[in-house]
Tab-separated table of C-alpha atoms in Angstrom:
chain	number	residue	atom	x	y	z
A	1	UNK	CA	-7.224	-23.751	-16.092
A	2	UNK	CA	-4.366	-26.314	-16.093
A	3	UNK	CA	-1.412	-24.031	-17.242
A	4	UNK	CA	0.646	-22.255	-15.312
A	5	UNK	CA	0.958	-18.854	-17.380
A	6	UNK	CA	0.344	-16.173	-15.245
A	7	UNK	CA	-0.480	-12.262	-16.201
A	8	UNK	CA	1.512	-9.881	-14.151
A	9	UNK	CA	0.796	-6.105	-14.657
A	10	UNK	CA	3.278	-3.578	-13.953
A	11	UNK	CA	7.180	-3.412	-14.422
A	12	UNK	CA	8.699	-1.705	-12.088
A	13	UNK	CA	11.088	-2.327	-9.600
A	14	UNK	CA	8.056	-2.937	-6.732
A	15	UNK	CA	6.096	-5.350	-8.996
A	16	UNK	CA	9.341	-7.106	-9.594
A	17	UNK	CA	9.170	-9.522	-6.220
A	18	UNK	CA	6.552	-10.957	-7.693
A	19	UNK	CA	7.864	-11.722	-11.116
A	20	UNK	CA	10.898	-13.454	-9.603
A	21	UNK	CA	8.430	-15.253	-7.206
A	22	UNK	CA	6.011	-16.558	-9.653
A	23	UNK	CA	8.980	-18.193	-11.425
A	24	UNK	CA	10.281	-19.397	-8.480
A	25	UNK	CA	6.736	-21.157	-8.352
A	26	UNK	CA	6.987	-22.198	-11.513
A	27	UNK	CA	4.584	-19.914	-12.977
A	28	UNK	CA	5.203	-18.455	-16.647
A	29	UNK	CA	5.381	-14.864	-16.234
A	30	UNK	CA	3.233	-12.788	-18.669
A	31	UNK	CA	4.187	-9.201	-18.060
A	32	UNK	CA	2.095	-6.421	-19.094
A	33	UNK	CA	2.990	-2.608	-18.964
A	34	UNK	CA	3.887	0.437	-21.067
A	35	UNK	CA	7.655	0.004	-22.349
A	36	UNK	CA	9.696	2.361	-19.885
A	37	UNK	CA	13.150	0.144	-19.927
A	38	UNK	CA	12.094	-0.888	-16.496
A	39	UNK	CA	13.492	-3.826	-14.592
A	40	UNK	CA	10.305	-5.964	-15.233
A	41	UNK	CA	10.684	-6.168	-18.916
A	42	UNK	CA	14.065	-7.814	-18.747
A	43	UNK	CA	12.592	-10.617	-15.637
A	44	UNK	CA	9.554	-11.502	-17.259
A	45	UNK	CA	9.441	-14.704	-19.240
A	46	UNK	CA	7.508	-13.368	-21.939
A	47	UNK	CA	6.610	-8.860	-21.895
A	48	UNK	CA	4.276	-8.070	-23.148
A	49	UNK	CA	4.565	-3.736	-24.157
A	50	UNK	CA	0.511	-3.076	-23.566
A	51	UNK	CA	-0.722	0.336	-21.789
A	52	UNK	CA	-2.518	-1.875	-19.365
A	53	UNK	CA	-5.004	0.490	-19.118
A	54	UNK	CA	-6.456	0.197	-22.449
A	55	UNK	CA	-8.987	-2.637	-21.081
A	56	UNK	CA	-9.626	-3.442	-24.955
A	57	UNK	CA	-6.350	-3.981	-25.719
A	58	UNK	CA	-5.378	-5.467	-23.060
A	59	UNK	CA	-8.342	-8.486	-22.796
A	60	UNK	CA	-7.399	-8.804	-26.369
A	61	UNK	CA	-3.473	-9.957	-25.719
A	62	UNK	CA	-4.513	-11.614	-22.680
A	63	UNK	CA	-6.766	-13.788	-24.317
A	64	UNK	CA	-3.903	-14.837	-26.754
A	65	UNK	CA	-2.246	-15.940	-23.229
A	66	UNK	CA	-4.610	-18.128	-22.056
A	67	UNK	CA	-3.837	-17.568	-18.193
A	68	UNK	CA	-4.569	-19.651	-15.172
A	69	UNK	CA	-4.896	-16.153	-13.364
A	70	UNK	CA	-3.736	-12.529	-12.967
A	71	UNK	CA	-1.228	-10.855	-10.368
A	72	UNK	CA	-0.551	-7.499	-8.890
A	73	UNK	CA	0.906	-6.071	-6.053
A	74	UNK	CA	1.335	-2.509	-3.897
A	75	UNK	CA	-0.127	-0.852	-7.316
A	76	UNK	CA	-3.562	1.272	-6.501
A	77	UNK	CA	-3.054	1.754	-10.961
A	78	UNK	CA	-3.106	-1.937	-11.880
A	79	UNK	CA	-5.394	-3.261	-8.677
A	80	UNK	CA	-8.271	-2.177	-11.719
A	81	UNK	CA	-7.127	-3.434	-14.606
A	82	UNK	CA	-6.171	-6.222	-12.583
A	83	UNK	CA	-9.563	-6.955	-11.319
A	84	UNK	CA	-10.986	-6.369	-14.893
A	85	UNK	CA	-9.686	-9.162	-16.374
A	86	UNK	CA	-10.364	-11.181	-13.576
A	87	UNK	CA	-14.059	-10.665	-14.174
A	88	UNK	CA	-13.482	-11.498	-17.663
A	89	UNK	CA	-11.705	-14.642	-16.806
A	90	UNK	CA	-14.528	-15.836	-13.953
A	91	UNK	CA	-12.201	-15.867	-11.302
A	92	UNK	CA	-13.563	-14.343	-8.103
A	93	UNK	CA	-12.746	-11.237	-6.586
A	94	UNK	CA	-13.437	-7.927	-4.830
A	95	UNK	CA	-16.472	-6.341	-6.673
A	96	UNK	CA	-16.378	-3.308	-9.214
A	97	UNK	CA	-18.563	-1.274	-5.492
A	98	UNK	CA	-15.404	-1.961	-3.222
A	99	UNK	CA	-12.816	-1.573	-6.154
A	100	UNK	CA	-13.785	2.110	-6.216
A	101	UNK	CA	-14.588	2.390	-2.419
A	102	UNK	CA	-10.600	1.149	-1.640
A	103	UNK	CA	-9.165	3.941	-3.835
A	104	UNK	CA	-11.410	6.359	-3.220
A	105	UNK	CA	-10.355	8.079	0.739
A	106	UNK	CA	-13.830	9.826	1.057
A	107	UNK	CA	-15.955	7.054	-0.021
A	108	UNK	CA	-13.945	4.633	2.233
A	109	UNK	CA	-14.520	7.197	5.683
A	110	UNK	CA	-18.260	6.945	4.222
A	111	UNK	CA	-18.417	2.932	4.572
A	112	UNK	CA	-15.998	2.514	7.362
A	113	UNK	CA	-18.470	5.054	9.299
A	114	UNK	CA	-21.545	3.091	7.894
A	115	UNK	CA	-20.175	-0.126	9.076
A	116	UNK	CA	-19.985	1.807	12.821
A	117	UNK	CA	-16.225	1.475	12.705
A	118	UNK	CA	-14.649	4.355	14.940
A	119	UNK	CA	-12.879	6.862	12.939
A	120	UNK	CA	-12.376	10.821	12.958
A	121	UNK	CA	-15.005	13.609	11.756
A	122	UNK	CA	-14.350	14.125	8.321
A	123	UNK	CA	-15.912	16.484	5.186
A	124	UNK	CA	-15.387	16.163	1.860
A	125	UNK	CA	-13.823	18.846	-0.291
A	126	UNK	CA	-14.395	20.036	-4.053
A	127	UNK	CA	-14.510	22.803	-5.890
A	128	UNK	CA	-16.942	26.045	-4.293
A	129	UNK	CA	-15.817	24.528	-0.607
A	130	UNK	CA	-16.998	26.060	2.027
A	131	UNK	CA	-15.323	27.054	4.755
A	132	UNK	CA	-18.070	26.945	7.181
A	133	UNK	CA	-18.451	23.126	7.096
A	134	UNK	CA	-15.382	22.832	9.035
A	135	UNK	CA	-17.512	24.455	11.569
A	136	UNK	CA	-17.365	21.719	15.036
A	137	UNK	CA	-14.388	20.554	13.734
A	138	UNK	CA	-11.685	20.166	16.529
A	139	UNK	CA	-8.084	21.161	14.763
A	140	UNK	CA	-5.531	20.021	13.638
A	141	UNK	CA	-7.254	18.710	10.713
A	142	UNK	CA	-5.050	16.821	8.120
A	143	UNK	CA	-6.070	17.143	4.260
A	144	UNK	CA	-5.819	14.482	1.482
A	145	UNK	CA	-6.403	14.132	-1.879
A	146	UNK	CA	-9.490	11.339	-2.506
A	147	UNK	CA	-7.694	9.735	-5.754
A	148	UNK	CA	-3.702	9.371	-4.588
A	149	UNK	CA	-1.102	7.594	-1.866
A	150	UNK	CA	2.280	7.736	-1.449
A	151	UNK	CA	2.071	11.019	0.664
A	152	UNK	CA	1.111	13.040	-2.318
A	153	UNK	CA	-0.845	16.135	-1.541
A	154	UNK	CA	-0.887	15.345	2.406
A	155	UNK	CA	-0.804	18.326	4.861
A	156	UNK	CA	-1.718	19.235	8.655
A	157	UNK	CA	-4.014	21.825	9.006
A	158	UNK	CA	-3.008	23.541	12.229
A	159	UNK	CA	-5.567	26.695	12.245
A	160	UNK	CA	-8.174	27.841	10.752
A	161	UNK	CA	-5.907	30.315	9.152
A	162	UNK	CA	-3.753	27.755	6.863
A	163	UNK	CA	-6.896	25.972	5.722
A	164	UNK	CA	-6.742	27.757	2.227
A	165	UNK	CA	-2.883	26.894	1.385
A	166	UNK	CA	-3.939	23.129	2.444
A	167	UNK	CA	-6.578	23.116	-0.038
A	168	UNK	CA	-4.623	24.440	-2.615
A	169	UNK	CA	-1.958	22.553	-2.490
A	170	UNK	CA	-4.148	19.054	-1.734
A	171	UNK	CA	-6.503	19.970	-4.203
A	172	UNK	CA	-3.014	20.557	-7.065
A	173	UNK	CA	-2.567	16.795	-6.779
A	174	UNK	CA	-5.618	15.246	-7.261
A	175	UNK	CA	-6.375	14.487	-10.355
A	176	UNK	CA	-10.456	14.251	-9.628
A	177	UNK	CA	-9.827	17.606	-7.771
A	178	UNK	CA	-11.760	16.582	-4.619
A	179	UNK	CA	-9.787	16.144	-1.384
A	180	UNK	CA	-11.072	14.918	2.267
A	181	UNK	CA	-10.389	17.333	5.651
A	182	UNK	CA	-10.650	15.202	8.703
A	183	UNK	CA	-9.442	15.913	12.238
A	184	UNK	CA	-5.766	14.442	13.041
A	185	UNK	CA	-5.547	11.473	15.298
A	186	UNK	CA	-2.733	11.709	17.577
A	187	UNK	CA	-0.723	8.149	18.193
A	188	UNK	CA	1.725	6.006	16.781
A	189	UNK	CA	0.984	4.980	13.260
A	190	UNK	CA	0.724	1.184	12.263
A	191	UNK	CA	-0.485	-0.956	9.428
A	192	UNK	CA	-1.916	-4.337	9.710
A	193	UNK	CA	-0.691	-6.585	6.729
A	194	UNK	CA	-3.954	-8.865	5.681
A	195	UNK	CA	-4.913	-11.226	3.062
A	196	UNK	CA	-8.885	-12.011	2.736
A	197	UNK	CA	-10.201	-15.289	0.310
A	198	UNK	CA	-14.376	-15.834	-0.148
A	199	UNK	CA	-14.990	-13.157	2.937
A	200	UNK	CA	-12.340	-14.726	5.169
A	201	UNK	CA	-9.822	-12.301	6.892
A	202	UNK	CA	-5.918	-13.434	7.857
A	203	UNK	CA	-3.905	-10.571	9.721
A	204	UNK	CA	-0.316	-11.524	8.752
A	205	UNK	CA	2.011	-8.725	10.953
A	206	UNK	CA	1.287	-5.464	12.294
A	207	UNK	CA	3.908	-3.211	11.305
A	208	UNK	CA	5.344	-0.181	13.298
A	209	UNK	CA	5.740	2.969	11.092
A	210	UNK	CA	7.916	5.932	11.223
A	211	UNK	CA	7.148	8.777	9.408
A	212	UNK	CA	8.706	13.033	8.594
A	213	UNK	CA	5.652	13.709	11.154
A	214	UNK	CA	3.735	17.279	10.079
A	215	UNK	CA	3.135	18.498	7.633
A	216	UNK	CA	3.471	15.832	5.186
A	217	UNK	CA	3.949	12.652	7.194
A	218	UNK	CA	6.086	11.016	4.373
A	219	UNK	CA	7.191	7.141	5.820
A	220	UNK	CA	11.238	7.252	6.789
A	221	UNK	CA	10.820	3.559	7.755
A	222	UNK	CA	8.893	0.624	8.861
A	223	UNK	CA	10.021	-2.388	11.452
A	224	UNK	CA	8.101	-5.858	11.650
A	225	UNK	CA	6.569	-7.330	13.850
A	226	UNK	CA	5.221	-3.789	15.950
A	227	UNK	CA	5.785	-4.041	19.386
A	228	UNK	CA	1.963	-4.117	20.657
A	229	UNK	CA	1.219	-6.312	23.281
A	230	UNK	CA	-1.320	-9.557	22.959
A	231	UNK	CA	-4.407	-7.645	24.260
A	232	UNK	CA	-4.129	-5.174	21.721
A	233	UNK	CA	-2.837	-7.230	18.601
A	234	UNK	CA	-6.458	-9.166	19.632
A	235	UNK	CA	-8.350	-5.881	19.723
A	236	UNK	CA	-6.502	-4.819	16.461
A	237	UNK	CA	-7.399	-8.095	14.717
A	238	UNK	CA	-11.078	-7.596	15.733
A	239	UNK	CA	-11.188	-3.869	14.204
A	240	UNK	CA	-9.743	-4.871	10.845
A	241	UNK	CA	-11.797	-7.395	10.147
A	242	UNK	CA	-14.655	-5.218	11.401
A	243	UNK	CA	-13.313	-2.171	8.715
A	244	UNK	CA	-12.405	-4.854	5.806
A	245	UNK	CA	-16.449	-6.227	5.766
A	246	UNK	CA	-17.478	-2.593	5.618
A	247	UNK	CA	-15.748	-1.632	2.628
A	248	UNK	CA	-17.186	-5.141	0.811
A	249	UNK	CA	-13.444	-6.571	0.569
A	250	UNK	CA	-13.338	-10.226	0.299
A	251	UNK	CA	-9.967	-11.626	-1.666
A	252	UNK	CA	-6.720	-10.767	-2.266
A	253	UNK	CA	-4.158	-8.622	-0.376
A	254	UNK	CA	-5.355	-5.958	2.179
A	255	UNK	CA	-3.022	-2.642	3.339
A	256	UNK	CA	-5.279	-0.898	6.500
A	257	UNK	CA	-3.105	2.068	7.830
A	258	UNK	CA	-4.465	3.414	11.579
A	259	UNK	CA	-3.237	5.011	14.564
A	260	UNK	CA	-3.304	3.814	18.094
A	261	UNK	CA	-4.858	6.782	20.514
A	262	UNK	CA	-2.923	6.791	24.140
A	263	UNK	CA	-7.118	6.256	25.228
A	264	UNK	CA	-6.354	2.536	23.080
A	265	UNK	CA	-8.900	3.993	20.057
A	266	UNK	CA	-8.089	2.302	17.157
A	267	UNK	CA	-8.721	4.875	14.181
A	268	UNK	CA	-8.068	4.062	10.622
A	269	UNK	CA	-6.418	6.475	8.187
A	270	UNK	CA	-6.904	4.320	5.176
A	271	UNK	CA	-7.296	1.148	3.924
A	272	UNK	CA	-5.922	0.028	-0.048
A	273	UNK	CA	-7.742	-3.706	-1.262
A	274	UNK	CA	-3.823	-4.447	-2.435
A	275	UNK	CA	-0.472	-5.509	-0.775
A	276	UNK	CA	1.500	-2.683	1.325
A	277	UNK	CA	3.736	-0.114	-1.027
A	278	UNK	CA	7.280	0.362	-0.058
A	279	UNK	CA	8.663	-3.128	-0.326
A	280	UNK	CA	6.106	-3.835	2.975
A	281	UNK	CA	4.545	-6.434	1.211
A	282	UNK	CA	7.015	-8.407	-0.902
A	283	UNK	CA	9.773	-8.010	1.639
A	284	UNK	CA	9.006	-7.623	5.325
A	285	UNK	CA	6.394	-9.512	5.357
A	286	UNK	CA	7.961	-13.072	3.944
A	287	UNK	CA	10.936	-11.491	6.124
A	288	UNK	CA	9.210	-11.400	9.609
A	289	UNK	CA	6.164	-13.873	9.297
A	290	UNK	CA	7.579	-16.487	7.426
A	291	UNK	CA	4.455	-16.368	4.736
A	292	UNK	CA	4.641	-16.707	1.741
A	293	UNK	CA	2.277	-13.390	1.168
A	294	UNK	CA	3.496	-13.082	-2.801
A	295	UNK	CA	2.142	-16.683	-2.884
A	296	UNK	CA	-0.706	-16.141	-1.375
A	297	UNK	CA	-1.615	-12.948	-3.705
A	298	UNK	CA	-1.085	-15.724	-6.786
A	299	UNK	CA	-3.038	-18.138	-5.281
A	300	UNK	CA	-5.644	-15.818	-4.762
A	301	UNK	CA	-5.378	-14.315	-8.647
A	302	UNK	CA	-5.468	-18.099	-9.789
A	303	UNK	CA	-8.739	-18.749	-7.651
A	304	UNK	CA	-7.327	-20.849	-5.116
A	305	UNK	CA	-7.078	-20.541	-1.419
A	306	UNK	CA	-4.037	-19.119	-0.012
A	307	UNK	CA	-1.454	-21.882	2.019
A	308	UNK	CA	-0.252	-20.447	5.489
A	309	UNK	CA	2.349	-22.879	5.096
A	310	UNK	CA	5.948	-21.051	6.677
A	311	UNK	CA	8.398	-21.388	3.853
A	312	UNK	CA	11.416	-19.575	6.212
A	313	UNK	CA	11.954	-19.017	9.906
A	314	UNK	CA	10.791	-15.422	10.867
A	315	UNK	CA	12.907	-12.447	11.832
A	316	UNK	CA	13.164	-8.893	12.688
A	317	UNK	CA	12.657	-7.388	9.588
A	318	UNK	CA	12.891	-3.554	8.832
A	319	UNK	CA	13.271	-1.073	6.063
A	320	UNK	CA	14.850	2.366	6.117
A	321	UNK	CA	14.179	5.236	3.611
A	322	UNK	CA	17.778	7.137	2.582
A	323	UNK	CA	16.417	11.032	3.649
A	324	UNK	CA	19.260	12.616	5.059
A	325	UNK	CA	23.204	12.193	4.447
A	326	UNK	CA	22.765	10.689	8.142
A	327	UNK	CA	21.296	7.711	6.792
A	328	UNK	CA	23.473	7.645	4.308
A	329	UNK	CA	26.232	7.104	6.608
A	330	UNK	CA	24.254	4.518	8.281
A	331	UNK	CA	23.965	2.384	5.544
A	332	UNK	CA	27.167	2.818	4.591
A	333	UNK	CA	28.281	1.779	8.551
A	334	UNK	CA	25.936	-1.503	7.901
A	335	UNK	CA	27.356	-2.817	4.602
A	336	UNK	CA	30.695	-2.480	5.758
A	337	UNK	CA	30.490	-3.567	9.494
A	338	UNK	CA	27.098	-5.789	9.027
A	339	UNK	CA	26.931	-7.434	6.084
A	340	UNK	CA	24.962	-10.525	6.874
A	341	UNK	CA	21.938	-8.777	8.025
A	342	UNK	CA	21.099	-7.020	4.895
A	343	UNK	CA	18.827	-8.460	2.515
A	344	UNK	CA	19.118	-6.055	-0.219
A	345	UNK	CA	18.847	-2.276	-1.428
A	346	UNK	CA	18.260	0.008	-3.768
A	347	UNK	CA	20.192	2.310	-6.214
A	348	UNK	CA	21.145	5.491	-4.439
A	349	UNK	CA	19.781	8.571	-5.366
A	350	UNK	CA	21.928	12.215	-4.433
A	351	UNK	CA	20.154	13.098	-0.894
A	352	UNK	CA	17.874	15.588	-1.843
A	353	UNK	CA	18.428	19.107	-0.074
A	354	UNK	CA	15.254	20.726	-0.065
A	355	UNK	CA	12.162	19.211	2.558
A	356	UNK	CA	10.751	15.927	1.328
A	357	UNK	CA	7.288	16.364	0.389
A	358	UNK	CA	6.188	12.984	-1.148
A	359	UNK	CA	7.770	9.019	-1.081
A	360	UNK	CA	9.602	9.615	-4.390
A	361	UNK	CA	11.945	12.363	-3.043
A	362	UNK	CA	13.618	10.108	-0.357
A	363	UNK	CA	16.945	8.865	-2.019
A	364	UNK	CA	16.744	4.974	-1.702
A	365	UNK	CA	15.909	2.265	1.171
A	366	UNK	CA	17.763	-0.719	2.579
A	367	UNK	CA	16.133	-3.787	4.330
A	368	UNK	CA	17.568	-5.904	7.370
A	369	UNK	CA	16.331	-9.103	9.059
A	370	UNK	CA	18.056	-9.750	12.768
């Protein structure tokens, strides 16, 4: 198509990178999303108030639109919808198979291990579990739910002993009430920012990740680029690309999470067929590569190639999670005394005094580039 109106799905504050981007590009922004009084509404050229997923309703406005292509980022919710209406539209992208592979944690252990890419033992777990399959296991084991991110319903198993409370509380946050018990990799935890066209893999940035640690391993901050050194950025490269054809993904933004063992194994604890969460994507990476990785997502919703064109010169770039009135003060320290390195921030939520158990207790983030 000719035009240059583009569907974005999603409102909030994460999806809003994009909208401003798009425009920047000279796209007309179509936003689509459940009225909520969220930032995207007011951005968007034209908002759209659709649940976006009603698929009826929502081919039906789109259609009205008449896009050149569709646009999502860091959203597991709208990576479907999104990918619906990109089948409707003929515009290629990851099949319906590794759709539900990439957001599913025990189907994607079950392809990753198919496609002889090294990863931990694992078992999945539903209702009438039993206990005995766990049998062989080496602990700790960490427990997920199959269906969620964002450190929802994560715990370390640490004995045999807690493995009921894990299930229990896993199993209270997934919606599809099946979780996945796999044996905890010990290392430094990393994810390797990636955008794939027609089958063809780009890493971007590896980025270093710092997390609560056990039980619930919620993220505190991330820096790019990680400090690995060239031998094992190469060997890193190889294993994505290895772990992205196993689960079938072949366009648009790709989010692998993975530990490095001190033995140099390279073992995956996820991998989402969308752009990083946590302002990964839309920020750090433009920040510290000098991509243009929003770009590249449109380009890739519109059906065209993505450009590896630098638009800026790369930095430092890093993000920090507001957790304790420690960081607080930090941020604070860095607005008054450093000004010039901080790109921007969010609202400030009261530091929470009880433990942080998922991403949406911490109280805010800021973002640097040195």
């Amino acid at each position: 198509m000719d035009n240059k109106r583009l569907i974005i799905l999603g409102t909030n504050e994460y999806q809003n990178p994009l909208i401003l981007r798009a425009k920047e590009l000279g796209y007309e922004t179509h936003v689509f999303g459940w009225p909520t009084g969220a930032v995207g509404e007011k951005t968007a050229d034209v908002y759209h108030p659709v649940n976006i997923l009603d698929y009826d309703l929502l081919w039906s406005e789109v259609q009205k639109v008449n896009p050149c292509g569709v646009a999502s980022i860091a959203s597991e919710l709208a990576m479907h919808p999104m990918n619906f209406l990109l089948r409707k539209m003929g515009i290629p992208c990851n099949s319906l198979e590794t759709e539900t592979t990439a957001t599913n944690k025990y189907m994607m252990r079950c392809a990753m291990r198919d496609g002889g890419v090294d990863g931990p033992m694992f078992t999945l777990v539903e209702e009438g579990f039993d206990k005995r399959n766990l049998d062989g296991f080496t602990y700790p084991l960490i427990i997920k739910p199959v269906d969620l991110s964002s450190s929802r319903g994560v715990m370390k198993i640490n004995t045999p002993e807690e493995v009921d409370d894990a299930i229990d509380y896993a199993m209270g946050w997934s919606k599809a009430k099946k979780a996945i018990i796999e044996e905890f990799i010990e290392g430094p935890e990393y994810s390797g920012e990636s955008i794939a066209y027609n089958g063809e893999y780009k890493l971007l940035v590896v980025t270093e990740k710092s997390t609560t640690g056990a039980p619930h391993f919620v993220e505190t901050g991330h820096k790019q680029p990680a400090d690995l050194s060239p031998e094992m950025l190469q060997k890193v490269e190889k294993t994505l690309y290895k772990a992205f054809k196993s689960m079938g993904i072949k366009y648009g933004a790709i989010h692998p999470e993975f530990r490095i063992t001190k033995e140099g194994r390279i073992c995956f604890m996820e991998i989402g067929a969308r752009m990083g969460g946590d302002c990964i994507g839309s920020d750090l990476v433009p920040l510290s590569t000098g991509y243009d990785y929003m770009g590249m997502v449109i380009s890739c919703g519109c059906g065209k190639a993505p450009s590896f064109e630098k638009i800026r010169e790369p930095k430092e770039a890093r993000i920090k999670y507001i957790i304790t009135t420690e960081d607080l003060t930090e941020f604070e320290r860095i607005k008054e005394q450093e000004p010039e390195v901080l790109v921007r921030y969010s609202e400030m939520k009261e530091v929470a005094d009880t433990p942080i158990l998922k991403s949406a207790d911490r109280a805010g983030y800021y973002i640097t580039a040195r």
